Coordinates of C-alpha atoms and ligand atoms in Angstrom, one line a residue:
M1 CA -21.5 -17.4 40.0
A2 CA -17.9 -16.7 38.8
I3 CA -17.6 -15.7 35.2
I4 CA -15.6 -17.9 32.9
K5 CA -13.1 -15.8 31.1
V6 CA -11.2 -16.1 27.8
Q7 CA -7.9 -18.1 28.2
K8 CA -4.7 -16.2 28.7
G9 CA -3.0 -15.6 25.4
T10 CA -6.3 -16.0 23.4
K11 CA -8.7 -13.3 22.2
D12 CA -12.2 -12.9 20.8
I13 CA -12.2 -11.2 17.5
L14 CA -15.3 -9.0 17.9
P15 CA -17.7 -7.8 15.2
D16 CA -16.1 -4.3 15.1
E17 CA -12.7 -5.9 14.2
M18 CA -14.1 -8.2 11.5
P19 CA -13.8 -5.7 8.6
I20 CA -10.0 -5.8 9.0
W21 CA -10.0 -9.6 9.1
H22 CA -12.2 -9.8 6.0
F23 CA -9.9 -7.3 4.3
M24 CA -6.8 -9.4 5.1
E25 CA -8.5 -12.6 3.9
Q26 CA -9.9 -11.0 0.7
K27 CA -6.5 -9.5 -0.2
A28 CA -4.8 -12.8 0.4
L29 CA -7.1 -14.5 -2.1
E30 CA -6.7 -11.7 -4.6
V31 CA -2.9 -11.3 -4.4
F32 CA -2.0 -15.0 -4.1
S33 CA -4.4 -16.0 -6.9
K34 CA -2.6 -13.5 -9.2
Y35 CA 0.5 -15.7 -8.7
G36 CA -1.4 -18.9 -9.5
A37 CA -1.5 -20.1 -5.8
R38 CA -4.5 -22.1 -4.7
E39 CA -5.9 -22.2 -1.1
I40 CA -5.6 -25.3 1.0
R41 CA -7.2 -25.9 4.5
T42 CA -5.6 -28.6 6.6
P43 CA -6.8 -29.8 10.1
I44 CA -5.9 -27.8 13.2
F45 CA -4.5 -30.9 15.0
E46 CA -2.1 -33.4 13.6
A47 CA 0.0 -36.3 14.9
T48 CA 2.6 -34.9 17.3
E49 CA 5.3 -36.8 15.4
L50 CA 4.7 -34.6 12.3
F51 CA 5.9 -31.5 14.2
A52 CA 8.7 -33.4 16.1
R53 CA 10.0 -34.6 12.7
G54 CA 9.0 -31.6 10.6
V55 CA 9.7 -28.5 12.7
G56 CA 12.6 -30.3 14.6
D57 CA 13.0 -31.6 18.1
T58 CA 15.8 -29.1 19.0
T59 CA 13.5 -26.1 18.5
D60 CA 11.7 -24.2 21.2
I61 CA 8.4 -24.7 19.4
V62 CA 8.6 -28.5 19.7
N63 CA 10.4 -28.6 23.1
K64 CA 8.4 -26.0 25.0
E65 CA 5.5 -24.6 23.1
M66 CA 3.3 -27.4 21.8
Y67 CA -0.3 -28.1 22.9
T68 CA -0.1 -31.9 23.0
F69 CA -2.8 -34.2 24.2
E70 CA -3.6 -37.9 24.1
K71 CA -6.8 -39.4 22.5
S72 CA -7.3 -43.1 22.0
E73 CA -3.6 -43.7 22.8
R74 CA -2.5 -41.3 20.1
S75 CA -0.4 -38.3 20.7
L76 CA -2.0 -35.3 19.0
T77 CA -0.9 -31.7 18.8
L78 CA -2.6 -28.4 17.9
R79 CA -0.6 -27.1 15.0
P80 CA 2.1 -24.5 16.1
E81 CA 2.6 -23.6 12.4
N82 CA 1.3 -24.9 9.1
T83 CA 4.3 -25.7 6.9
A84 CA 4.5 -29.3 8.3
G85 CA 0.7 -29.8 7.8
V86 CA 0.8 -28.5 4.3
V87 CA 3.8 -30.8 3.5
R88 CA 1.9 -33.7 4.9
A89 CA -1.1 -32.9 2.8
F90 CA 1.1 -32.4 -0.3
I91 CA 2.6 -35.9 0.2
E92 CA -0.6 -37.7 1.2
N93 CA -2.5 -36.3 -1.8
G94 CA 0.2 -37.1 -4.3
M95 CA 0.6 -33.4 -5.3
H96 CA 4.1 -34.1 -6.5
R97 CA 2.4 -35.5 -9.6
L98 CA 1.0 -32.1 -10.4
S99 CA 3.0 -29.9 -12.7
A100 CA 5.6 -27.8 -10.8
P101 CA 5.5 -25.3 -9.3
V102 CA 2.6 -26.3 -6.9
K103 CA 1.7 -23.1 -5.2
L104 CA -0.5 -23.3 -2.1
W105 CA -1.7 -20.7 0.4
Y106 CA -3.5 -20.9 3.7
K107 CA -4.9 -18.9 6.6
G108 CA -6.0 -20.1 10.0
P109 CA -5.3 -20.4 13.7
M110 CA -2.0 -21.7 15.2
F111 CA -1.2 -22.5 18.8
R112 CA 2.0 -22.0 20.7
Y113 CA 2.4 -22.1 24.5
E114 CA 4.5 -18.9 24.8
R115 CA 4.6 -16.2 27.4
P116 CA 1.8 -13.8 26.1
Q117 CA 2.8 -10.2 25.5
A118 CA 1.9 -7.5 23.0
G119 CA 2.0 -9.1 19.5
R120 CA 2.5 -12.6 21.0
Q121 CA -0.4 -14.9 21.7
R122 CA -1.0 -18.5 22.4
Q123 CA -3.7 -18.8 19.7
F124 CA -2.8 -16.6 16.8
H125 CA -3.5 -16.6 13.1
Q126 CA -1.2 -17.0 10.1
V127 CA -1.7 -16.4 6.4
G128 CA 1.0 -18.2 4.5
V129 CA 2.2 -19.5 1.1
E130 CA 4.2 -22.7 0.3
V131 CA 5.6 -23.3 -3.2
F132 CA 6.8 -26.8 -4.1
G133 CA 9.0 -28.2 -6.9
I134 CA 11.4 -25.5 -7.8
K135 CA 15.0 -25.3 -6.6
Q136 CA 16.1 -22.3 -8.7
P137 CA 16.4 -18.9 -6.9
S138 CA 13.7 -17.5 -9.2
A139 CA 11.2 -19.3 -6.9
D140 CA 12.7 -17.6 -3.9
A141 CA 12.4 -14.2 -5.6
E142 CA 8.8 -14.9 -6.5
V143 CA 7.9 -16.0 -3.0
I144 CA 9.4 -12.9 -1.4
M145 CA 7.6 -10.8 -4.1
M146 CA 4.3 -12.5 -3.1
A147 CA 4.9 -11.5 0.5
V148 CA 5.9 -7.9 -0.4
D149 CA 2.9 -7.6 -2.8
Y150 CA 0.5 -8.8 -0.2
L151 CA 1.8 -6.3 2.4
K152 CA 1.5 -3.5 -0.2
A153 CA -2.1 -4.6 -1.0
L154 CA -2.8 -4.2 2.8
G155 CA -1.5 -0.6 2.5
L156 CA 1.5 -1.4 4.8
N157 CA 4.9 0.3 4.4
D158 CA 7.7 1.1 6.6
L159 CA 8.8 -2.5 6.5
T160 CA 12.2 -4.0 6.1
V161 CA 13.0 -7.3 4.3
E162 CA 15.9 -9.1 6.0
L163 CA 17.6 -11.8 4.1
N164 CA 20.2 -14.5 4.7
S165 CA 21.4 -17.8 3.4
L166 CA 22.0 -20.7 5.8
G167 CA 23.8 -22.7 3.1
C168 CA 23.3 -26.4 2.6
P169 CA 23.7 -29.1 5.3
S170 CA 27.4 -29.7 4.3
C171 CA 28.6 -26.0 4.4
R172 CA 26.4 -25.4 7.5
E173 CA 28.2 -28.2 9.4
E174 CA 31.5 -26.5 8.6
F175 CA 30.1 -23.2 9.9
K176 CA 28.7 -24.8 13.1
R177 CA 32.0 -26.3 13.8
H178 CA 33.9 -23.0 13.5
L179 CA 31.2 -21.2 15.6
K180 CA 31.4 -23.8 18.3
D181 CA 35.2 -23.6 18.4
V182 CA 35.2 -19.8 19.0
I183 CA 32.3 -19.8 21.4
R184 CA 33.4 -22.8 23.5
P185 CA 35.7 -20.9 25.8
Y186 CA 32.8 -18.7 26.9
L187 CA 30.3 -21.6 27.4
P188 CA 30.1 -21.2 31.2
Q189 CA 29.1 -17.6 30.9
L190 CA 26.2 -18.2 28.4
C191 CA 22.6 -18.3 29.5
E192 CA 20.9 -21.6 30.2
D193 CA 19.1 -21.7 26.8
C194 CA 22.4 -21.0 24.9
Q195 CA 24.2 -23.7 26.9
N196 CA 21.5 -26.2 25.9
R197 CA 21.6 -25.1 22.3
F198 CA 25.4 -25.2 22.0
E199 CA 25.5 -28.8 21.1
K200 CA 22.1 -29.4 19.7
N201 CA 21.6 -26.3 17.5
P202 CA 24.5 -23.8 17.7
L203 CA 23.1 -21.6 15.0
R204 CA 20.2 -20.6 17.3
L205 CA 22.8 -19.1 19.6
L206 CA 23.0 -16.2 17.2
D207 CA 19.4 -15.0 17.9
C208 CA 19.6 -15.2 21.7
K209 CA 18.0 -12.1 23.2
S210 CA 20.1 -12.0 26.4
P211 CA 22.3 -8.9 26.5
E212 CA 25.1 -10.9 28.3
C213 CA 25.2 -13.5 25.5
Q214 CA 25.0 -10.8 22.8
E215 CA 28.0 -9.1 24.4
I216 CA 29.9 -12.3 24.1
Y217 CA 28.8 -12.9 20.5
A218 CA 30.0 -9.4 19.6
K219 CA 33.6 -10.3 20.4
P220 CA 35.9 -9.8 17.4
E221 CA 36.9 -13.5 17.0
I222 CA 33.3 -14.6 17.1
Q223 CA 32.1 -11.8 14.8
K224 CA 34.9 -12.8 12.3
V225 CA 33.3 -16.3 12.0
I226 CA 29.7 -14.9 11.9
Q227 CA 30.5 -12.3 9.3
G228 CA 32.8 -14.5 7.2
D229 CA 31.1 -16.0 4.2
F230 CA 30.9 -19.7 5.1
I231 CA 28.5 -20.9 2.4
C232 CA 29.9 -23.0 -0.5
E233 CA 30.1 -21.9 -4.1
E234 CA 26.8 -23.4 -5.2
C235 CA 24.9 -21.9 -2.3
S236 CA 26.6 -18.6 -2.8
N237 CA 25.6 -18.6 -6.5
H238 CA 22.1 -19.4 -5.5
F239 CA 22.0 -16.5 -3.1
E240 CA 23.7 -14.0 -5.5
E241 CA 21.1 -14.9 -8.2
L242 CA 18.3 -14.4 -5.8
K243 CA 19.6 -10.9 -4.9
K244 CA 19.9 -10.1 -8.6
Y245 CA 16.3 -11.0 -9.2
L246 CA 15.2 -9.0 -6.1
D247 CA 17.1 -6.0 -7.5
I248 CA 15.3 -6.4 -10.9
L249 CA 11.9 -6.6 -9.1
G250 CA 12.8 -3.5 -7.1
V251 CA 12.5 -5.3 -3.7
K252 CA 14.7 -3.6 -1.2
Y253 CA 16.4 -5.9 1.4
E254 CA 19.0 -6.0 4.0
R255 CA 21.5 -8.8 4.6
N256 CA 21.3 -10.0 8.2
K257 CA 23.9 -12.6 8.9
L258 CA 22.4 -13.3 12.3
L259 CA 19.0 -14.3 10.8
V260 CA 18.8 -18.1 11.4
R261 CA 15.0 -18.6 12.1
G262 CA 13.6 -20.7 14.9
L263 CA 12.6 -23.8 12.9
D264 CA 14.9 -26.6 11.9
Y265 CA 13.8 -27.3 8.3
Y266 CA 15.4 -24.4 6.5
N267 CA 18.4 -24.5 4.1
R268 CA 19.7 -21.7 1.9
T269 CA 17.4 -18.7 1.7
V270 CA 15.7 -17.4 4.9
F271 CA 14.0 -14.1 5.3
E272 CA 11.9 -12.0 7.7
I273 CA 9.9 -8.9 7.1
K274 CA 10.0 -6.5 10.1
S275 CA 7.9 -3.5 10.9
N276 CA 9.3 -0.3 12.3
N277 CA 6.0 0.4 14.0
L278 CA 5.6 -2.6 16.3
G279 CA 7.2 -3.2 19.7
S280 CA 9.7 -6.0 20.4
Q281 CA 7.5 -8.6 18.5
N282 CA 8.2 -6.8 15.2
A283 CA 8.4 -9.7 12.7
V284 CA 5.3 -9.7 10.6
C285 CA 6.6 -12.4 8.2
G286 CA 9.0 -15.3 8.4
G287 CA 10.0 -17.7 5.7
G288 CA 12.6 -19.6 3.8
R289 CA 13.6 -22.6 1.7
Y290 CA 13.1 -26.1 3.0
D291 CA 14.4 -28.5 0.4
S292 CA 14.7 -31.6 2.5
L293 CA 11.4 -31.5 4.4
V294 CA 9.2 -33.3 1.9
K295 CA 11.6 -36.2 1.7
N296 CA 12.2 -36.2 5.5
L297 CA 8.4 -36.6 6.0
G298 CA 8.3 -39.6 3.6
G299 CA 7.6 -37.9 0.2
E300 CA 9.5 -37.6 -3.0
D301 CA 12.6 -35.4 -3.0
T302 CA 10.9 -32.0 -3.6
P303 CA 12.5 -28.6 -3.1
A304 CA 10.2 -26.0 -1.5
I305 CA 10.0 -22.5 -0.1
G306 CA 7.4 -20.5 1.7
F307 CA 6.5 -17.9 4.3
A308 CA 3.8 -17.2 7.0
M309 CA 2.6 -13.9 8.4
G310 CA 1.1 -13.2 11.8
M311 CA -2.4 -11.8 11.1
E312 CA -2.8 -10.2 14.6
R313 CA 0.4 -8.2 13.9
L314 CA -0.9 -7.2 10.4
A315 CA -4.2 -6.2 12.0
A316 CA -2.4 -4.0 14.5
L317 CA -0.5 -2.3 11.7
I318 CA -3.6 -1.8 9.5
G319 CA -5.3 -0.4 12.6
D320 CA -7.7 2.5 11.9
K321 CA -6.4 2.9 8.4
L322 CA -9.0 0.7 6.9
D323 CA -11.5 2.7 4.9
E324 CA -14.9 1.2 5.3
H325 CA -16.7 3.9 3.3
L326 CA -18.9 3.0 0.3
T327 CA -17.5 4.5 -2.9
A328 CA -20.8 6.1 -3.9
Y329 CA -24.1 7.2 -2.4
V330 CA -26.8 8.1 -5.0
I331 CA -28.9 11.1 -4.1
S332 CA -32.2 11.5 -5.8
N333 CA -35.9 11.9 -5.2
N334 CA -36.6 9.8 -8.3
T335 CA -36.4 6.3 -6.8
E336 CA -36.5 4.6 -10.3
E337 CA -33.5 6.6 -11.6
A338 CA -31.6 6.1 -8.3
L339 CA -32.3 2.4 -8.3
K340 CA -31.1 2.0 -11.9
L341 CA -27.9 4.0 -11.4
T342 CA -27.1 2.2 -8.1
E343 CA -27.5 -1.2 -9.7
E344 CA -25.4 -0.2 -12.7
L345 CA -22.6 1.0 -10.3
R346 CA -22.7 -2.3 -8.4
N347 CA -22.6 -4.3 -11.6
N348 CA -19.4 -2.4 -12.4
G349 CA -17.8 -3.4 -9.2
I350 CA -18.4 0.0 -7.4
S351 CA -19.9 -0.2 -3.9
A352 CA -23.0 2.0 -3.8
E353 CA -26.2 2.6 -1.9
F354 CA -29.2 5.0 -2.3
D355 CA -31.9 6.2 0.1
L356 CA -34.6 3.6 0.1
T357 CA -37.1 5.9 1.9
N358 CA -36.9 8.9 -0.4
K359 CA -35.9 11.4 2.3
K360 CA -35.3 15.1 1.7
F361 CA -32.2 16.0 -0.4
V362 CA -30.3 17.5 2.6
K363 CA -31.0 14.4 4.7
Q364 CA -29.7 12.2 1.9
L365 CA -26.6 14.4 1.7
E366 CA -26.0 14.1 5.4
K367 CA -26.2 10.4 5.2
A368 CA -23.9 10.2 2.2
S369 CA -21.2 12.2 3.9
K370 CA -21.2 9.6 6.8
V371 CA -21.1 6.5 4.7
A372 CA -19.6 7.3 1.3
K373 CA -16.7 8.9 -0.5
Y374 CA -18.8 10.4 -3.3
A375 CA -22.3 11.6 -3.6
L376 CA -23.8 11.0 -7.0
I377 CA -26.6 13.5 -7.4
L378 CA -29.5 12.9 -9.7
G379 CA -31.7 16.0 -9.3
E380 CA -34.5 17.0 -11.7
D381 CA -32.0 19.1 -13.7
E382 CA -29.5 16.2 -14.0
I383 CA -32.2 13.7 -15.0
A384 CA -33.5 16.1 -17.7
K385 CA -30.0 16.6 -19.1
N386 CA -29.0 12.9 -18.7
E387 CA -26.1 13.9 -16.4
I388 CA -24.8 13.1 -12.9
T389 CA -23.3 15.6 -10.5
V390 CA -20.4 14.0 -8.7
K391 CA -19.5 15.5 -5.3
N392 CA -16.3 14.5 -3.5
L393 CA -17.4 14.3 0.1
D394 CA -13.9 14.9 1.4
T395 CA -13.1 18.1 -0.5
S396 CA -16.7 19.2 -1.5
E397 CA -15.5 19.5 -5.1
Q398 CA -18.2 19.0 -7.7
K399 CA -18.2 18.0 -11.3
T400 CA -20.8 17.0 -13.8
V401 CA -20.5 13.9 -16.1
S402 CA -22.7 12.4 -18.7
R403 CA -25.0 9.7 -17.5
Q404 CA -24.1 7.8 -20.6
N405 CA -20.4 7.7 -19.9
L406 CA -19.9 5.3 -17.0
N407 CA -16.2 5.1 -17.8
E408 CA -15.6 8.8 -17.2
L409 CA -17.4 8.4 -13.9
K410 CA -15.4 5.3 -12.9
C411 CA -12.1 7.2 -13.6
M412 CA -13.2 9.9 -11.3
I413 CA -14.3 7.8 -8.3
I414 CA -12.1 4.7 -8.3
Ligands
HAM1 P1 7.4 -18.3 12.2 O1 8.5 -17.2 12.0 O2 7.4 -19.1 13.4 O3 7.4 -19.1 10.9 O4 6.0 -17.5 12.2 C1 5.6 -16.7 11.1 C2 5.0 -15.4 11.7 O5 3.9 -15.8 12.5 C3 5.9 -14.5 12.6 O6 6.7 -13.7 11.8 C4 4.8 -13.8 13.4 O7 4.3 -12.7 12.6 C5 3.7 -14.8 13.5 N1 3.8 -15.4 14.9 C6 4.5 -16.4 15.3 N2 4.3 -16.7 16.6 C7 3.3 -15.9 17.0 C8 2.7 -15.7 18.3 N3 2.9 -16.4 19.3 N4 1.7 -14.7 18.3 C9 1.5 -13.9 17.3 N5 2.1 -14.0 16.1 C10 3.0 -15.0 15.9 C11 6.6 -20.2 10.6 O8 5.6 -20.4 11.3 C12 6.9 -20.9 9.4 N6 5.9 -22.0 9.2 C13 6.9 -20.0 8.2 C14 7.2 -20.6 6.9 C15 6.3 -21.0 5.9 N7 8.4 -21.0 6.4 C16 8.3 -21.6 5.3 N8 7.0 -21.7 5.0

């Protein structure tokens, strides 16, 4: 009988890969909790209208990429992203009554009917943050800091933060008008996608990947409009203040005036974090401010900003770097002493094991070097002197510490 295979653009996450996924999830909880964010889990399918109204019906996501189906005469859609779902939950559960800022984070699968390639799947996972209730740029800085902090906690570097401001609806209209005016003469030469976007969503022309279109957009008169600062004074002050805060926080960024993002809900700040070690799908994080979305979806007027990261892309970057070794392996022929020390280490947050079968010392050492970073040796001598010999299993360096002073030991091995 023919084997039924996994669907194109979807993947099993196998037991061998789980440590990386647990690591990403655990770090998300740790880092986002530090900022006062709380986890939210929303359903995987929602009313189709939520995404049409939320993400925007001029976007590729809504026009081409949604998994939509009918049940009991209702049109439902597997979520292509989670900002719209979180906003729906925020409104429906009256979270605007909570004291601002309301900081929420989430993780889970998303679905987009895209052409699969390395780094791009039809079912993928995102981890994300949404912060509601603050219009000041301090919130933008904090949200970008949360993203950077999380990536740092995953041990990822060689990343670039790209930043732009899309202005507010009124200054953006002005920009769109100028952009259309300079591009109009070239309209017949643009790709089909750009021709379609020209009226509906001209900002999206800027991130077209077609070399022919890019050549046109590089023309001096078009670049003059793109590079000119179109945003109004208020939006410009907001952006300048954000940049000042990022400088204070030591977050490096690059201004990218072509960064417009593929979802309709953004205003003012937009950002992406790109890796220099992935192929063409190199954005690990995308986000921005969406001050009108809560109101557009029927809630109270509430400013908001957030981001989401593609977990498969993060996993690819973490790769083999994840160290699954225990911190300590206790070596002793005295089971009582080994048991006591191992338990004490675990109670102090140090991962540890000892040999439950009382094998010979050499065998225990062999095992330790496979599974741990440090061997903690409790031989007869050590037990008599109330000491522990600590052996670094990488460098083979040895040092003796007092059994009484767990702090000294902790400083050595954590
Ligand atoms: P997005 O840029 O569409 O933004 O997606 C965020 C991240 O999800 C991307 O940077 C990428 O890492 C990952 N991603 C997107 N599509 C795929 C795919 N087909 N396969 C693998 N990874 C993918 C949003 O989704 C917004 N909701 C972000 C946001 C939150 N803005 C404000 N709050």
